[in-house]
Short mmCIF file of C-alpha atoms and ligand atoms in Angstrom, two decimals:
data_model
loop_
_atom_site.label_atom_id
_atom_site.label_comp_id
_atom_site.label_asym_id
_atom_site.label_seq_id
_atom_site.Cartn_x
_atom_site.Cartn_y
_atom_site.Cartn_z
CA MET L 231 98.02 101.98 85.07
CA LYS L 232 96.62 103.63 81.97
CA ILE L 233 95.46 101.21 79.28
CA LEU L 234 93.45 103.43 76.95
CA GLU L 235 93.40 107.13 76.32
CA ILE L 236 91.09 109.18 74.15
CA GLU L 237 92.52 112.60 73.45
CA LYS L 238 90.50 115.50 72.13
CA LEU L 239 88.35 113.41 69.84
CA ASN L 240 86.24 115.40 67.38
CA LEU L 241 83.76 113.53 65.23
CA GLY L 242 80.81 114.37 63.04
CA PHE L 243 78.38 112.97 60.49
CA ASN L 244 77.97 113.83 56.84
CA CYS L 245 74.23 114.47 56.71
CA GLU L 246 72.02 115.50 53.80
CA ASN L 247 72.26 119.10 54.93
CA GLY L 248 76.03 119.05 55.48
CA PHE L 249 78.54 118.03 58.12
CA ARG L 250 77.19 117.98 61.67
CA GLN L 251 79.55 117.73 64.61
CA ALA L 252 78.63 115.10 67.24
CA LEU L 253 81.68 114.88 69.55
CA TYR L 254 83.64 117.86 70.82
CA ASP L 255 87.16 117.40 72.23
CA VAL L 256 86.21 114.18 74.04
CA SER L 257 89.05 113.09 76.33
CA LEU L 258 88.89 110.01 78.57
CA THR L 259 91.42 107.79 80.30
CA LEU L 260 90.79 104.18 81.26
CA ASN L 261 93.04 102.39 83.75
CA ARG L 262 93.59 98.66 84.25
CA GLY L 263 91.24 97.14 86.80
CA GLU L 264 88.88 100.11 86.97
CA MET L 265 85.31 100.72 85.96
CA LEU L 266 84.69 104.04 84.28
CA ALA L 267 81.00 104.87 83.87
CA LEU L 268 80.16 107.11 80.93
CA VAL L 269 76.80 108.57 81.84
CA GLY L 270 74.19 110.72 80.10
CA GLU L 271 70.82 110.67 78.42
CA SER L 272 70.28 108.92 75.09
CA GLY L 273 71.70 110.88 72.19
CA CYS L 274 74.49 112.53 74.18
CA GLY L 275 77.31 110.80 72.28
CA LYS L 276 78.18 107.95 74.67
CA THR L 277 77.76 105.10 72.20
CA VAL L 278 79.46 106.88 69.32
CA SER L 279 82.43 107.58 71.62
CA ALA L 280 82.64 103.86 72.46
CA MET L 281 82.21 102.76 68.85
CA SER L 282 85.09 105.08 67.91
CA ILE L 283 87.32 102.95 70.16
CA LEU L 284 86.23 99.83 68.28
CA ARG L 285 86.22 101.63 64.93
CA LEU L 286 82.68 100.47 64.36
CA LEU L 287 81.22 103.75 63.14
CA PRO L 288 78.51 104.33 60.55
CA LYS L 289 79.79 105.05 57.03
CA ASN L 290 78.84 108.70 57.17
CA ALA L 291 80.82 109.31 60.38
CA ALA L 292 84.11 111.19 60.14
CA ILE L 293 86.71 111.68 62.85
CA THR L 294 88.16 115.12 62.19
CA SER L 295 90.85 115.17 64.88
CA GLY L 296 92.07 113.44 68.01
CA ALA L 297 93.77 110.19 68.98
CA ILE L 298 92.81 106.95 70.74
CA THR L 299 95.86 105.27 72.22
CA PHE L 300 95.82 101.60 73.21
CA GLU L 301 99.08 99.80 74.07
CA SER L 302 101.11 102.74 72.73
CA GLN L 303 99.46 102.71 69.30
CA ASP L 304 96.89 105.08 67.90
CA ILE L 305 93.90 102.90 67.09
CA LEU L 306 92.68 105.47 64.58
CA GLN L 307 95.82 104.97 62.45
CA LEU L 308 95.72 101.14 62.38
CA LYS L 309 95.01 99.21 59.20
CA PRO L 310 91.60 97.45 59.23
CA ARG L 311 93.35 94.06 59.46
CA ASP L 312 95.36 95.09 62.55
CA MET L 313 92.20 96.50 64.08
CA GLN L 314 90.53 93.09 63.71
CA HIS L 315 93.16 91.58 66.02
CA ILE L 316 92.28 94.12 68.70
CA ARG L 317 88.50 94.09 68.30
CA GLY L 318 87.01 91.14 70.16
CA ALA L 319 90.35 89.81 71.38
CA LYS L 320 91.75 92.75 73.35
CA ILE L 321 88.80 95.12 73.41
CA ALA L 322 85.44 93.37 73.60
CA LEU L 323 81.93 94.76 73.39
CA ILE L 324 78.98 93.73 75.54
CA PRO L 325 76.05 95.22 73.62
CA GLN L 326 72.66 96.31 74.89
CA ASP L 327 70.98 93.57 72.85
CA PRO L 328 73.08 90.36 72.93
CA MET L 329 71.23 89.06 69.83
CA THR L 330 73.18 91.62 67.79
CA SER L 331 76.31 89.60 68.64
CA LEU L 332 74.90 86.05 68.59
CA ASN L 333 74.00 84.31 65.35
CA PRO L 334 70.61 82.58 65.78
CA LEU L 335 71.59 79.85 63.26
CA TYR L 336 74.50 78.42 65.26
CA THR L 337 74.69 77.00 68.77
CA VAL L 338 76.16 79.30 71.39
CA GLY L 339 78.94 76.73 71.87
CA ASP L 340 79.90 76.80 68.18
CA GLN L 341 80.12 80.57 68.31
CA LEU L 342 82.22 80.51 71.47
CA LEU L 343 84.53 77.82 70.01
CA GLU L 344 84.98 79.91 66.86
CA VAL L 345 86.05 82.89 68.95
CA ILE L 346 88.49 80.70 70.92
CA LYS L 347 89.90 79.25 67.67
CA ILE L 348 90.42 82.66 66.03
CA HIS L 349 91.78 84.54 69.02
CA GLN L 350 93.58 81.81 71.00
CA GLY L 351 94.51 79.36 68.24
CA LEU L 352 93.02 76.43 70.20
CA LYS L 353 91.16 73.50 68.62
CA GLY L 354 89.39 70.28 69.57
CA LYS L 355 89.39 69.20 73.20
CA GLU L 356 91.53 72.10 74.38
CA ALA L 357 89.13 74.65 72.84
CA PHE L 358 86.11 72.83 74.28
CA GLU L 359 87.63 72.82 77.77
CA LYS L 360 88.32 76.53 77.46
CA ALA L 361 84.68 77.09 76.44
CA VAL L 362 83.39 75.09 79.42
CA GLU L 363 85.71 77.04 81.73
CA ALA L 364 84.42 80.36 80.32
CA PHE L 365 80.79 79.30 80.78
CA GLU L 366 81.49 78.22 84.37
CA LYS L 367 83.20 81.53 85.12
CA VAL L 368 80.08 83.42 84.08
CA GLN L 369 77.95 81.02 86.13
CA ILE L 370 76.05 79.36 83.31
CA PRO L 371 74.89 76.09 84.87
CA SER L 372 75.31 72.70 83.12
CA ALA L 373 77.98 74.21 80.86
CA HIS L 374 78.45 71.07 78.70
CA GLU L 375 74.75 70.93 77.79
CA ARG L 376 74.24 74.67 77.44
CA LEU L 377 77.07 74.88 74.91
CA ARG L 378 74.88 72.81 72.58
CA ALA L 379 71.91 75.17 72.88
CA TYR L 380 70.87 77.82 70.35
CA PRO L 381 70.62 81.51 71.34
CA HIS L 382 66.79 81.40 71.35
CA GLU L 383 66.98 78.74 74.08
CA PHE L 384 68.79 81.21 76.37
CA SER L 385 67.07 83.88 78.49
CA GLY L 386 68.19 87.53 78.07
CA GLY L 387 70.46 87.30 81.12
CA MET L 388 71.98 84.01 79.92
CA LYS L 389 72.68 85.51 76.48
CA GLN L 390 74.51 88.40 78.14
CA ARG L 391 76.51 85.87 80.21
CA ALA L 392 77.44 84.01 77.00
CA ILE L 393 78.70 87.27 75.42
CA ILE L 394 80.75 87.97 78.56
CA ALA L 395 82.10 84.39 78.36
CA MET L 396 83.35 85.13 74.83
CA ALA L 397 85.21 88.19 76.08
CA LEU L 398 86.67 86.14 78.95
CA ALA L 399 87.75 83.32 76.66
CA CYS L 400 89.81 85.84 74.66
CA ASN L 401 91.33 87.39 77.80
CA ALA L 402 90.05 90.79 76.64
CA GLU L 403 91.84 93.61 78.43
CA ILE L 404 89.03 96.10 77.99
CA LEU L 405 85.30 95.43 78.15
CA ILE L 406 83.03 98.05 76.67
CA ALA L 407 79.58 97.43 78.12
CA ASP L 408 76.97 99.51 76.29
CA GLU L 409 73.83 99.64 78.44
CA PRO L 410 74.34 95.91 79.13
CA THR L 411 71.38 95.52 81.46
CA THR L 412 68.73 97.75 79.88
CA ALA L 413 66.80 94.83 78.39
CA LEU L 414 66.89 92.78 81.62
CA ASP L 415 64.71 92.74 84.73
CA VAL L 416 66.04 94.28 87.94
CA THR L 417 67.24 91.07 89.64
CA ILE L 418 69.13 89.92 86.56
CA GLN L 419 70.56 93.45 86.12
CA ALA L 420 72.19 93.18 89.55
CA GLN L 421 73.61 89.73 88.74
CA ILE L 422 75.15 90.93 85.45
CA MET L 423 76.62 93.99 87.16
CA ASP L 424 78.12 91.75 89.89
CA LEU L 425 79.57 89.50 87.20
CA ILE L 426 81.20 92.45 85.40
CA GLU L 427 82.54 93.67 88.75
CA ASN L 428 84.05 90.23 89.50
CA ILE L 429 85.73 90.08 86.08
CA LYS L 430 87.24 93.49 86.75
CA LYS L 431 88.65 92.36 90.10
CA GLU L 432 89.80 88.86 89.13
CA HIS L 433 91.31 89.67 85.73
CA ASP L 434 92.32 93.32 86.24
CA THR L 435 90.10 94.10 83.25
CA ALA L 436 89.31 97.73 82.46
CA ILE L 437 85.58 98.33 82.05
CA LEU L 438 83.99 101.19 80.16
CA LEU L 439 80.35 101.09 81.19
CA ILE L 440 77.96 103.19 79.15
CA THR L 441 74.69 103.93 80.86
CA HIS L 442 71.93 106.48 81.29
CA ASP L 443 71.32 105.09 84.79
CA LEU L 444 73.43 106.60 87.59
CA ALA L 445 71.70 104.37 90.15
CA LEU L 446 73.11 101.30 88.38
CA VAL L 447 76.73 102.42 88.75
CA ARG L 448 76.56 103.98 92.19
CA GLU L 449 78.02 100.95 93.97
CA GLN L 450 80.47 99.67 91.37
CA ALA L 451 81.96 102.47 89.27
CA ASP L 452 85.39 103.80 90.21
CA ARG L 453 85.08 106.95 88.16
CA ILE L 454 82.23 108.79 86.49
CA ALA L 455 82.32 110.85 83.31
CA VAL L 456 79.14 112.71 82.41
CA MET L 457 78.43 113.46 78.78
CA TYR L 458 76.07 116.04 77.39
CA ALA L 459 75.58 117.02 73.74
CA GLY L 460 78.83 115.39 72.63
CA ARG L 461 81.02 116.84 75.37
CA ILE L 462 82.33 115.47 78.68
CA VAL L 463 80.89 118.02 81.09
CA GLU L 464 82.07 116.49 84.37
CA SER L 465 84.55 113.84 85.44
CA ALA L 466 85.40 112.72 88.98
CA PRO L 467 86.18 109.69 91.16
CA ALA L 468 82.83 108.03 91.90
CA GLU L 469 82.80 108.76 95.65
CA GLU L 470 83.61 112.42 95.08
CA PHE L 471 81.05 112.66 92.27
CA PHE L 472 78.16 111.29 94.32
CA ALA L 473 79.12 113.43 97.35
CA HIS L 474 79.86 116.68 95.49
CA PRO L 475 78.44 116.76 91.96
CA ALA L 476 79.46 120.06 90.39
CA HIS L 477 77.76 120.38 87.01
CA PRO L 478 74.05 121.32 87.02
CA TYR L 479 73.38 118.50 84.52
CA SER L 480 74.97 115.93 86.87
CA VAL L 481 72.95 117.35 89.77
CA ALA L 482 69.76 117.07 87.70
CA LEU L 483 70.58 113.47 86.75
CA LEU L 484 71.21 112.60 90.40
CA ASN L 485 67.98 114.27 91.50
CA SER L 486 66.07 112.17 88.99
CA ILE L 487 67.06 108.79 90.48
CA PRO L 488 65.01 107.15 93.22
CA SER L 489 67.96 106.58 95.57
CA ASN L 490 67.86 110.14 96.93
CA LYS L 491 65.48 109.13 99.72
CA GLY L 492 63.19 111.72 101.17
CA LYS L 493 63.56 114.10 98.26
CA PRO L 494 60.84 114.31 95.63
CA LEU L 495 62.06 112.98 92.29
CA GLU L 496 62.80 115.64 89.73
CA THR L 497 62.70 115.52 85.97
CA ILE L 498 64.95 117.43 83.62
CA THR L 499 62.79 119.57 81.39
CA GLY L 500 63.32 119.38 77.64
CA GLN L 501 65.53 117.05 75.63
CA PRO L 502 69.23 116.95 74.80
CA PRO L 503 69.80 118.78 71.49
CA SER L 504 70.18 116.76 68.30
CA ILE L 505 73.31 117.26 66.23
CA GLN L 506 71.17 119.29 63.81
CA GLN L 507 70.54 121.95 66.45
CA SER L 508 73.03 124.72 66.88
CA ILE L 509 73.18 126.11 70.42
CA ALA L 510 75.51 128.96 71.31
CA GLY L 511 77.48 128.97 74.56
CA CYS L 512 76.93 126.11 77.02
CA LYS L 513 74.78 123.52 75.25
CA PHE L 514 72.95 122.76 78.49
CA HIS L 515 71.85 126.38 78.96
CA PRO L 516 68.26 126.00 77.60
CA ARG L 517 67.61 123.37 80.31
CA CYS L 518 69.76 124.78 83.11
CA ARG L 519 68.21 126.31 86.23
CA ASN L 520 71.44 128.17 86.97
CA CYS L 521 71.83 129.70 83.52
CA MET L 522 73.56 133.11 83.49
CA GLU L 523 74.02 135.56 80.65
CA ILE L 524 77.55 134.37 79.90
CA CYS L 525 76.26 130.78 79.46
CA THR L 526 74.27 131.78 76.36
CA LYS L 527 77.32 133.31 74.69
CA GLU L 528 80.50 131.47 75.70
CA VAL L 529 81.48 127.83 75.91
CA PRO L 530 82.68 126.96 79.44
CA GLN L 531 86.12 125.35 79.79
CA ASN L 532 86.88 122.49 82.16
CA TYR L 533 87.28 124.06 85.60
CA PRO L 534 88.72 122.23 88.64
CA ALA L 535 85.99 121.15 91.06
CA GLY L 536 88.02 118.95 93.44
CA VAL L 537 90.80 116.37 93.37
CA ASN L 538 90.86 114.71 89.91
CA HIS L 539 87.52 116.39 89.38
CA PHE L 540 86.52 118.90 86.70
CA SER L 541 83.30 120.49 85.59
CA ALA L 542 82.63 122.37 82.35
CA CYS L 543 80.46 124.99 84.00
CA PHE L 544 80.99 128.69 84.69
CA LEU L 545 79.80 128.13 88.27
CA CYS L 546 83.18 126.42 88.89
CA ASP L 547 85.18 129.30 87.42
CA LYS L 548 86.72 130.76 90.57
CA LYS L 549 88.81 133.43 88.81
FE1 SF4 D 127 74.27 125.96 83.55
FE2 SF4 D 127 75.81 127.98 82.78
FE3 SF4 D 127 76.89 125.92 84.04
FE4 SF4 D 127 75.98 125.66 81.54
S1 SF4 D 127 77.70 126.95 82.22
S2 SF4 D 127 75.66 124.26 83.21
S3 SF4 D 127 74.19 126.98 81.59
S4 SF4 D 127 75.41 127.40 84.87
#
């Protein structure tokens, strides 16, 4: 069942040299109990898409058109006060660096209790029990003692668990995880990914996972959306995507991860364009091995590439 829908979102930034568009007709659907991985290199527009959902955009950002529907209301039209009830309580963020969400001056327990008080209206013993329960659910050992610790006394993985506990304590319906494991070592990465997966299954939570790392989401994502230069260039169920990637950018990303055993690893030459660069036609064309003349002149539409699968590439235009 659909819980969140982004429809044709266009967004840009007011820069010193004028308005620069950063998102182009971004459309995404998130269903209850599914993990959607939004994948692409840094600077492709993944984080700004997610921050649009939370309405946590820089001051110079401007949404020029589009809608973001959550529980039948357009988030973009809500008053700031109404948005505060959604942010944190119904849609929670797991950031790349948990210290951006934890205040170093207060114990982790105080911060968790504050969240429980604001979003669940619980106080005293009831709130404390809820906090212990949340810590136990995210497998933080000795929950009673750890609630009295300060953020600097937690490891990176434990801090991420505490942030996830806050989302759990509020019964958040959507978790937006923005590169949640980038700062962690490989073993802890796997544990945090398993934890997010368990929350999805046990609570029917919808997860929007933002990552540059396709290997990380191979086992757990239900659907993949690939973003390049502010546009969704491919979207497909995960199994279909990994078996039959259609967009040359997706193929290049897949060829650059170590899991393709036996094949030499490839790199993608060049960099994604900045929003200051104007590129005609398909924005991937300067880096694309399959580039044709039409690609330098026209913008490809979304063409069907399988069941619930599209690719914004002229190679999929079968007309
Ligand atoms: Fe490459 Fe052309 Fe497809 Fe763009 S439209 S990805 S340049 S083949």
